[in-house]
XYZ file of C-alpha atoms in Angstrom:
71
model
C -14.210 -1.540 -5.656
C -16.236 -2.606 -8.433
C -19.657 -4.154 -7.762
C -18.243 -7.261 -6.384
C -14.600 -7.278 -7.224
C -11.532 -5.727 -5.395
C -8.072 -5.125 -5.993
C -6.247 -4.645 -2.313
C -2.433 -3.680 -2.356
C -0.340 -4.932 0.433
C 3.154 -3.422 0.874
C 5.774 -5.833 2.430
C 9.690 -6.055 2.828
C 11.749 -9.196 3.804
C 13.865 -6.897 6.520
C 14.424 -3.611 7.470
C 17.062 -2.769 5.122
C 14.925 -3.696 2.162
C 12.746 -1.759 0.001
C 9.087 -2.433 0.292
C 7.441 -4.430 -2.612
C 3.983 -4.293 -3.515
C 1.709 -7.603 -3.946
C -2.039 -6.810 -5.184
C -4.807 -9.413 -4.570
C -7.536 -9.673 -6.886
C -10.661 -10.623 -4.967
C -14.446 -11.357 -5.618
C -17.171 -11.205 -3.471
C -19.320 -14.483 -3.611
C -22.216 -15.098 -1.098
C -20.831 -12.206 0.999
C -17.525 -14.054 1.384
C -14.199 -12.590 -0.212
C -12.222 -14.989 -2.111
C -8.895 -14.182 -3.993
C -8.915 -15.280 -7.382
C -5.421 -13.754 -8.535
C -2.275 -12.294 -7.195
C -0.080 -9.924 -8.694
C 3.440 -9.807 -7.769
C 5.906 -7.261 -9.715
C 3.563 -7.116 -12.428
C 3.299 -10.838 -12.793
C -0.382 -12.712 -12.573
C -0.326 -15.750 -11.110
C -3.401 -16.393 -13.275
C -1.827 -15.596 -16.785
C 1.152 -17.972 -15.781
C -1.337 -20.585 -15.221
C -3.338 -19.920 -17.996
C -0.265 -19.702 -20.260
C 1.039 -23.249 -18.748
C -2.598 -24.952 -19.803
C -2.538 -23.255 -22.999
C 1.152 -25.043 -23.359
C -0.015 -28.441 -22.027
C -2.709 -28.461 -24.505
C -0.500 -28.125 -27.648
C 1.741 -30.592 -26.306
C -0.489 -33.572 -25.275
C -4.219 -32.493 -26.228
C -7.231 -31.818 -24.579
C -7.976 -35.240 -23.508
C -4.734 -35.986 -21.887
C -4.901 -32.887 -20.119
C -8.274 -33.559 -18.491
C -7.386 -37.131 -17.755
C -4.222 -35.572 -15.666
C -6.575 -33.130 -14.074
C -9.183 -35.816 -12.591
């Protein structure tokens, strides 16, 4: 915990013969309610991937077309 942020590590496996894998949930407390804002699996952040994706779309299509597609 750090003020209103927390990292929660979950261990899971897909079967009895598989090794456990960790998933980290990055959370923020907003109005006394915990919300997940990022998920890290095998060192890869979903937030980072999304950020890269939008950067690529901005370079290819420009800001105006990206905003039109989001709406």
